[in-house]
């Protein structure tokens, strides 16, 4: 493997194929290369790529785990509200499906990002107004207002989640890019 790496030192595609064919052998052979190749641009790249991998998965703190478990249980209880309160499931879910998940995600980011109380109040107010609005719309099957509102509500909640996610960096492009990378992963584009 070592000789193959040296033979393809100027061919990034061939190096990538070698790496994918046997990652551990590639890594050992790469580490055993002669130091005279250390300054080659592709070797500098591969050194960073091979040695910058995280050694373990970060599972979060016990507080994070507690929060996630409690939020999951409460979200599950919210999802069961039609059965508990004898509400028509079609009526409930068509209007409130976004409120089963998004508020708990927002709460997590409010907690993790230590968002200022004024912004938390604004986020809470927006959620409350959206919740009251969507549930006060008349149940008229011939009207498109309810359908349009139900379509746009998750988009509105997603925007509030984005604001909550970036936290205090809402004017920073770094926070916005972080959120857009999550959007791409969620949409399956990454």
Short mmCIF file of N, CA, C and O in Angstrom, two decimals, residues 71-174:
data_model
loop_
_atom_site.label_atom_id
_atom_site.label_comp_id
_atom_site.label_asym_id
_atom_site.label_seq_id
_atom_site.Cartn_x
_atom_site.Cartn_y
_atom_site.Cartn_z
N UNK A 71 -38.47 15.95 27.40
CA UNK A 71 -39.11 16.59 26.23
C UNK A 71 -39.80 15.55 25.36
O UNK A 71 -40.89 15.79 24.84
N UNK A 72 -39.18 14.39 25.20
CA UNK A 72 -39.80 13.31 24.40
C UNK A 72 -41.09 12.82 25.04
O UNK A 72 -42.08 12.58 24.35
N UNK A 73 -41.07 12.67 26.36
CA UNK A 73 -42.28 12.22 27.05
C UNK A 73 -43.40 13.25 26.96
O UNK A 73 -44.56 12.90 26.72
N UNK A 74 -43.05 14.53 27.10
CA UNK A 74 -44.07 15.58 27.00
C UNK A 74 -44.59 15.66 25.56
O UNK A 74 -45.80 15.80 25.34
N UNK A 75 -43.69 15.56 24.57
CA UNK A 75 -44.13 15.57 23.16
C UNK A 75 -45.04 14.39 22.88
O UNK A 75 -46.05 14.53 22.17
N UNK A 76 -44.72 13.25 23.44
CA UNK A 76 -45.59 12.07 23.29
C UNK A 76 -46.95 12.30 23.91
O UNK A 76 -47.97 11.89 23.36
N UNK A 77 -46.97 12.95 25.07
CA UNK A 77 -48.24 13.26 25.72
C UNK A 77 -49.06 14.24 24.88
O UNK A 77 -50.29 14.09 24.75
N UNK A 78 -48.40 15.22 24.29
CA UNK A 78 -49.09 16.17 23.41
C UNK A 78 -49.66 15.44 22.20
O UNK A 78 -50.78 15.72 21.77
N UNK A 79 -48.90 14.51 21.67
CA UNK A 79 -49.37 13.74 20.51
C UNK A 79 -50.59 12.88 20.87
O UNK A 79 -51.40 12.57 20.01
N UNK A 80 -50.72 12.51 22.13
CA UNK A 80 -51.85 11.67 22.56
C UNK A 80 -53.04 12.50 23.04
O UNK A 80 -54.05 11.93 23.48
N UNK A 81 -52.96 13.82 22.97
CA UNK A 81 -54.06 14.66 23.44
C UNK A 81 -55.41 14.32 22.81
O UNK A 81 -56.43 14.33 23.51
N UNK A 82 -55.50 14.03 21.51
CA UNK A 82 -56.82 13.69 20.96
C UNK A 82 -57.46 12.48 21.64
O UNK A 82 -58.67 12.46 21.85
N UNK A 83 -56.64 11.51 21.99
CA UNK A 83 -57.18 10.32 22.65
C UNK A 83 -57.55 10.64 24.11
O UNK A 83 -58.58 10.19 24.61
N UNK A 84 -56.71 11.43 24.77
CA UNK A 84 -56.94 11.76 26.18
C UNK A 84 -58.17 12.66 26.35
O UNK A 84 -58.99 12.45 27.24
N UNK A 85 -58.30 13.67 25.47
CA UNK A 85 -59.37 14.67 25.61
C UNK A 85 -60.56 14.43 24.67
O UNK A 85 -61.42 15.29 24.56
N UNK A 86 -60.57 13.31 23.99
CA UNK A 86 -61.65 12.96 23.05
C UNK A 86 -61.85 14.04 22.00
O UNK A 86 -62.96 14.48 21.72
N UNK A 87 -60.74 14.48 21.41
CA UNK A 87 -60.77 15.46 20.32
C UNK A 87 -60.69 14.68 19.01
O UNK A 87 -60.02 13.66 18.93
N UNK A 88 -61.35 15.21 17.99
CA UNK A 88 -61.28 14.58 16.67
C UNK A 88 -59.82 14.59 16.19
O UNK A 88 -59.24 15.68 16.03
N UNK A 89 -59.20 13.42 15.97
CA UNK A 89 -57.79 13.39 15.58
C UNK A 89 -57.48 14.14 14.28
O UNK A 89 -56.45 14.81 14.18
N UNK A 90 -58.37 14.07 13.32
CA UNK A 90 -58.14 14.78 12.05
C UNK A 90 -58.10 16.28 12.28
O UNK A 90 -57.25 16.99 11.74
N UNK A 91 -59.00 16.78 13.10
CA UNK A 91 -59.04 18.20 13.44
C UNK A 91 -57.76 18.60 14.18
O UNK A 91 -57.13 19.59 13.85
N UNK A 92 -57.38 17.81 15.17
CA UNK A 92 -56.23 18.14 16.00
C UNK A 92 -54.92 18.09 15.22
O UNK A 92 -54.14 19.04 15.22
N UNK A 93 -54.65 16.98 14.54
CA UNK A 93 -53.36 16.80 13.89
C UNK A 93 -53.18 17.71 12.69
O UNK A 93 -52.07 18.19 12.44
N UNK A 94 -54.24 17.97 11.95
CA UNK A 94 -54.09 18.85 10.78
C UNK A 94 -53.68 20.26 11.21
O UNK A 94 -52.96 20.95 10.49
N UNK A 95 -54.11 20.68 12.37
CA UNK A 95 -53.80 22.02 12.84
C UNK A 95 -52.55 22.08 13.73
O UNK A 95 -51.85 23.10 13.74
N UNK A 96 -52.29 21.06 14.49
CA UNK A 96 -51.28 21.15 15.54
C UNK A 96 -50.09 20.23 15.38
O UNK A 96 -49.31 20.06 16.32
N UNK A 97 -49.91 19.63 14.23
CA UNK A 97 -48.81 18.67 14.06
C UNK A 97 -47.45 19.33 14.33
O UNK A 97 -46.57 18.71 14.93
N UNK A 98 -47.29 20.56 13.93
CA UNK A 98 -46.02 21.25 14.16
C UNK A 98 -45.74 21.52 15.63
O UNK A 98 -44.57 21.61 16.04
N UNK A 99 -46.80 21.63 16.42
CA UNK A 99 -46.62 21.93 17.84
C UNK A 99 -46.24 20.69 18.66
O UNK A 99 -45.98 20.80 19.85
N UNK A 100 -46.21 19.55 18.03
CA UNK A 100 -45.79 18.34 18.74
C UNK A 100 -44.27 18.28 18.84
O UNK A 100 -43.73 17.80 19.84
N UNK A 101 -43.55 18.81 17.86
CA UNK A 101 -42.09 18.69 17.83
C UNK A 101 -41.38 20.03 18.00
O UNK A 101 -40.47 20.16 18.82
N UNK A 102 -41.75 21.03 17.21
CA UNK A 102 -40.99 22.27 17.16
C UNK A 102 -40.80 22.99 18.51
O UNK A 102 -39.70 23.43 18.81
N UNK A 103 -41.83 23.15 19.34
CA UNK A 103 -41.61 23.86 20.61
C UNK A 103 -40.56 23.18 21.50
O UNK A 103 -39.81 23.86 22.21
N UNK A 104 -40.47 21.86 21.44
CA UNK A 104 -39.51 21.16 22.28
C UNK A 104 -38.09 21.32 21.73
O UNK A 104 -37.13 21.44 22.50
N UNK A 105 -37.96 21.35 20.42
CA UNK A 105 -36.66 21.64 19.82
C UNK A 105 -36.23 23.07 20.15
O UNK A 105 -35.07 23.33 20.48
N UNK A 106 -37.19 23.99 20.09
CA UNK A 106 -36.89 25.38 20.43
C UNK A 106 -36.48 25.50 21.89
O UNK A 106 -35.53 26.22 22.22
N UNK A 107 -37.18 24.79 22.77
CA UNK A 107 -36.83 24.83 24.20
C UNK A 107 -35.41 24.32 24.41
O UNK A 107 -34.66 24.89 25.22
N UNK A 108 -35.04 23.28 23.70
CA UNK A 108 -33.68 22.74 23.83
C UNK A 108 -32.64 23.78 23.42
O UNK A 108 -31.66 24.00 24.13
N UNK A 109 -32.87 24.45 22.30
CA UNK A 109 -31.89 25.45 21.85
C UNK A 109 -31.91 26.70 22.71
O UNK A 109 -30.87 27.33 22.91
N UNK A 110 -33.07 27.05 23.25
CA UNK A 110 -33.12 28.18 24.20
C UNK A 110 -32.24 27.85 25.39
O UNK A 110 -31.46 28.68 25.87
N UNK A 111 -32.35 26.63 25.88
CA UNK A 111 -31.57 26.20 27.04
C UNK A 111 -30.08 26.11 26.71
O UNK A 111 -29.24 26.62 27.45
N UNK A 112 -29.73 25.47 25.58
CA UNK A 112 -28.32 25.27 25.24
C UNK A 112 -27.62 26.56 24.84
O UNK A 112 -26.43 26.74 25.08
N UNK A 113 -28.34 27.48 24.21
CA UNK A 113 -27.73 28.72 23.73
C UNK A 113 -27.84 29.86 24.74
O UNK A 113 -27.34 30.94 24.49
N UNK A 114 -28.50 29.61 25.86
CA UNK A 114 -28.69 30.61 26.91
C UNK A 114 -29.22 31.93 26.33
O UNK A 114 -28.62 32.99 26.46
N UNK A 115 -30.35 31.82 25.67
CA UNK A 115 -30.95 32.98 25.00
C UNK A 115 -31.52 33.93 26.04
O UNK A 115 -32.06 33.51 27.07
N UNK A 116 -31.43 35.22 25.75
CA UNK A 116 -31.88 36.26 26.67
C UNK A 116 -33.39 36.15 26.91
O UNK A 116 -34.15 35.76 26.02
N UNK A 117 -33.83 36.52 28.12
CA UNK A 117 -35.25 36.41 28.47
C UNK A 117 -36.19 37.18 27.52
O UNK A 117 -37.30 36.72 27.25
N UNK A 118 -35.74 38.33 27.00
CA UNK A 118 -36.59 39.09 26.08
C UNK A 118 -36.86 38.28 24.81
O UNK A 118 -37.97 38.28 24.28
N UNK A 119 -35.83 37.63 24.31
CA UNK A 119 -35.99 36.83 23.09
C UNK A 119 -36.81 35.57 23.36
O UNK A 119 -37.58 35.14 22.52
N UNK A 120 -36.64 35.00 24.55
CA UNK A 120 -37.46 33.84 24.93
C UNK A 120 -38.92 34.25 24.98
O UNK A 120 -39.80 33.52 24.50
N UNK A 121 -39.20 35.43 25.53
CA UNK A 121 -40.58 35.93 25.60
C UNK A 121 -41.13 36.15 24.19
O UNK A 121 -42.30 35.83 23.91
N UNK A 122 -40.30 36.66 23.29
CA UNK A 122 -40.74 36.88 21.92
C UNK A 122 -41.05 35.55 21.23
O UNK A 122 -42.08 35.40 20.57
N UNK A 123 -40.18 34.55 21.42
CA UNK A 123 -40.38 33.23 20.83
C UNK A 123 -41.66 32.60 21.39
O UNK A 123 -42.48 32.07 20.64
N UNK A 124 -41.83 32.68 22.70
CA UNK A 124 -43.03 32.15 23.33
C UNK A 124 -44.29 32.84 22.84
O UNK A 124 -45.32 32.20 22.60
N UNK A 125 -44.22 34.16 22.67
CA UNK A 125 -45.37 34.91 22.18
C UNK A 125 -45.74 34.50 20.75
O UNK A 125 -46.92 34.33 20.44
N UNK A 126 -44.73 34.35 19.91
CA UNK A 126 -44.99 33.92 18.54
C UNK A 126 -45.63 32.53 18.50
O UNK A 126 -46.56 32.29 17.73
N UNK A 127 -45.12 31.63 19.34
CA UNK A 127 -45.71 30.29 19.40
C UNK A 127 -47.15 30.34 19.88
O UNK A 127 -48.02 29.66 19.33
N UNK A 128 -47.41 31.13 20.90
CA UNK A 128 -48.77 31.23 21.45
C UNK A 128 -49.73 31.83 20.44
O UNK A 128 -50.85 31.33 20.25
N UNK A 129 -49.30 32.91 19.75
CA UNK A 129 -50.15 33.53 18.74
C UNK A 129 -50.45 32.53 17.62
O UNK A 129 -51.60 32.41 17.18
N UNK A 130 -49.45 31.79 17.17
CA UNK A 130 -49.65 30.80 16.11
C UNK A 130 -50.59 29.69 16.57
O UNK A 130 -51.48 29.27 15.82
N UNK A 131 -50.42 29.24 17.80
CA UNK A 131 -51.27 28.18 18.35
C UNK A 131 -52.73 28.63 18.44
O UNK A 131 -53.65 27.90 18.03
N UNK A 132 -52.95 29.83 18.95
CA UNK A 132 -54.32 30.34 19.08
C UNK A 132 -54.92 30.58 17.69
O UNK A 132 -56.06 30.19 17.43
N UNK A 133 -54.16 31.18 16.79
CA UNK A 133 -54.67 31.48 15.45
C UNK A 133 -55.11 30.22 14.71
O UNK A 133 -56.22 30.15 14.19
N UNK A 134 -54.24 29.22 14.68
CA UNK A 134 -54.55 28.02 13.90
C UNK A 134 -55.75 27.26 14.48
O UNK A 134 -56.51 26.65 13.75
N UNK A 135 -55.90 27.32 15.79
CA UNK A 135 -57.01 26.59 16.42
C UNK A 135 -58.32 27.37 16.44
O UNK A 135 -59.37 26.79 16.71
N UNK A 136 -58.27 28.68 16.16
CA UNK A 136 -59.50 29.47 16.09
C UNK A 136 -60.06 29.58 14.68
O UNK A 136 -61.16 30.09 14.50
N UNK A 137 -59.33 29.10 13.69
CA UNK A 137 -59.86 29.12 12.33
C UNK A 137 -61.07 28.20 12.24
O UNK A 137 -61.07 27.10 12.79
N UNK A 138 -62.12 28.66 11.55
CA UNK A 138 -63.32 27.81 11.44
C UNK A 138 -63.05 26.56 10.62
O UNK A 138 -62.23 26.56 9.70
N UNK A 139 -63.75 25.50 10.95
CA UNK A 139 -63.57 24.22 10.26
C UNK A 139 -64.52 24.17 9.07
O UNK A 139 -65.52 23.46 9.07
N UNK A 140 -64.19 24.94 8.02
CA UNK A 140 -65.01 25.01 6.82
C UNK A 140 -64.30 24.25 5.70
O UNK A 140 -63.30 24.71 5.16
N UNK A 141 -64.81 23.08 5.32
CA UNK A 141 -64.13 22.26 4.32
C UNK A 141 -64.07 22.91 2.93
O UNK A 141 -63.24 22.54 2.12
N UNK A 142 -64.92 23.89 2.64
CA UNK A 142 -64.92 24.53 1.33
C UNK A 142 -63.93 25.70 1.26
O UNK A 142 -63.72 26.25 0.19
N UNK A 143 -63.36 26.08 2.38
CA UNK A 143 -62.44 27.22 2.42
C UNK A 143 -60.99 26.75 2.31
O UNK A 143 -60.60 25.75 2.92
N UNK A 144 -60.23 27.48 1.54
CA UNK A 144 -58.81 27.16 1.41
C UNK A 144 -57.95 27.84 2.48
O UNK A 144 -56.77 27.56 2.60
N UNK A 145 -58.55 28.70 3.27
CA UNK A 145 -57.81 29.42 4.30
C UNK A 145 -57.18 28.47 5.30
O UNK A 145 -55.99 28.59 5.62
N UNK A 146 -57.95 27.52 5.77
CA UNK A 146 -57.44 26.55 6.74
C UNK A 146 -56.33 25.70 6.13
O UNK A 146 -55.29 25.48 6.76
N UNK A 147 -56.53 25.25 4.91
CA UNK A 147 -55.52 24.43 4.24
C UNK A 147 -54.22 25.22 4.09
O UNK A 147 -53.13 24.72 4.41
N UNK A 148 -54.31 26.46 3.63
CA UNK A 148 -53.11 27.29 3.46
C UNK A 148 -52.43 27.57 4.80
O UNK A 148 -51.20 27.53 4.90
N UNK A 149 -53.23 27.84 5.82
CA UNK A 149 -52.66 28.09 7.15
C UNK A 149 -51.95 26.85 7.67
O UNK A 149 -50.86 26.94 8.25
N UNK A 150 -52.55 25.67 7.48
CA UNK A 150 -51.94 24.42 7.94
C UNK A 150 -50.67 24.09 7.16
O UNK A 150 -49.76 23.47 7.70
N UNK A 151 -50.61 24.50 5.91
CA UNK A 151 -49.39 24.28 5.12
C UNK A 151 -48.28 25.22 5.56
O UNK A 151 -47.12 24.82 5.66
N UNK A 152 -48.64 26.46 5.84
CA UNK A 152 -47.62 27.46 6.16
C UNK A 152 -47.18 27.46 7.62
O UNK A 152 -46.10 27.96 7.95
N UNK A 153 -47.99 26.91 8.50
CA UNK A 153 -47.63 26.90 9.92
C UNK A 153 -46.31 26.17 10.19
O UNK A 153 -45.45 26.72 10.89
N UNK A 154 -46.07 24.97 9.66
CA UNK A 154 -44.77 24.34 9.91
C UNK A 154 -43.59 25.15 9.37
O UNK A 154 -42.52 25.16 9.96
N UNK A 155 -43.80 25.86 8.26
CA UNK A 155 -42.73 26.72 7.73
C UNK A 155 -42.45 27.87 8.69
O UNK A 155 -41.29 28.24 8.92
N UNK A 156 -43.51 28.45 9.24
CA UNK A 156 -43.37 29.51 10.23
C UNK A 156 -42.64 29.00 11.47
O UNK A 156 -41.72 29.64 11.99
N UNK A 157 -43.03 27.81 11.94
CA UNK A 157 -42.38 27.23 13.11
C UNK A 157 -40.91 26.90 12.82
O UNK A 157 -40.05 27.05 13.68
N UNK A 158 -40.63 26.46 11.59
CA UNK A 158 -39.24 26.16 11.19
C UNK A 158 -38.41 27.45 11.23
O UNK A 158 -37.25 27.43 11.64
N UNK A 159 -39.00 28.57 10.80
CA UNK A 159 -38.28 29.85 10.84
C UNK A 159 -37.99 30.26 12.28
O UNK A 159 -36.88 30.73 12.59
N UNK A 160 -38.95 30.08 13.16
CA UNK A 160 -38.73 30.41 14.58
C UNK A 160 -37.66 29.49 15.15
O UNK A 160 -36.80 29.92 15.92
N UNK A 161 -37.69 28.22 14.77
CA UNK A 161 -36.65 27.29 15.21
C UNK A 161 -35.28 27.75 14.73
O UNK A 161 -34.30 27.68 15.47
N UNK A 162 -35.20 28.24 13.50
CA UNK A 162 -33.93 28.75 12.98
C UNK A 162 -33.43 29.93 13.80
O UNK A 162 -32.25 30.01 14.14
N UNK A 163 -34.33 30.84 14.15
CA UNK A 163 -33.96 31.97 15.00
C UNK A 163 -33.47 31.48 16.36
O UNK A 163 -32.48 31.98 16.89
N UNK A 164 -34.15 30.50 16.90
CA UNK A 164 -33.76 29.94 18.19
C UNK A 164 -32.42 29.22 18.10
O UNK A 164 -31.59 29.32 18.99
N UNK A 165 -32.20 28.51 17.01
CA UNK A 165 -30.97 27.75 16.81
C UNK A 165 -29.75 28.67 16.77
O UNK A 165 -28.73 28.38 17.39
N UNK A 166 -29.84 29.78 16.05
CA UNK A 166 -28.69 30.66 15.95
C UNK A 166 -28.50 31.46 17.22
O UNK A 166 -27.41 31.98 17.47
N UNK A 167 -29.53 31.55 18.05
CA UNK A 167 -29.40 32.19 19.36
C UNK A 167 -28.94 33.62 19.28
O UNK A 167 -29.52 34.44 18.59
N UNK A 168 -27.85 33.90 19.96
CA UNK A 168 -27.34 35.27 20.01
C UNK A 168 -26.59 35.65 18.75
O UNK A 168 -26.23 36.79 18.58
N UNK A 169 -26.37 34.70 17.85
CA UNK A 169 -25.62 34.96 16.62
C UNK A 169 -26.55 35.16 15.43
O UNK A 169 -26.19 34.85 14.31
N UNK A 170 -27.76 35.69 15.64
CA UNK A 170 -28.71 35.76 14.55
C UNK A 170 -28.26 36.69 13.43
O UNK A 170 -28.72 36.57 12.30
N UNK A 171 -27.34 37.62 13.71
CA UNK A 171 -26.81 38.48 12.65
C UNK A 171 -25.55 37.89 12.03
O UNK A 171 -25.07 38.37 11.03
N UNK A 172 -25.03 36.84 12.63
CA UNK A 172 -23.79 36.22 12.16
C UNK A 172 -24.09 35.20 11.06
O UNK A 172 -25.01 34.40 11.18
N UNK A 173 -23.28 35.23 10.03
CA UNK A 173 -23.48 34.26 8.94
C UNK A 173 -23.06 32.87 9.38
O UNK A 173 -23.55 31.89 8.82
N UNK A 174 -22.21 32.74 10.38
CA UNK A 174 -21.78 31.42 10.84
C UNK A 174 -22.97 30.65 11.42
O UNK A 174 -23.19 29.49 11.09
#
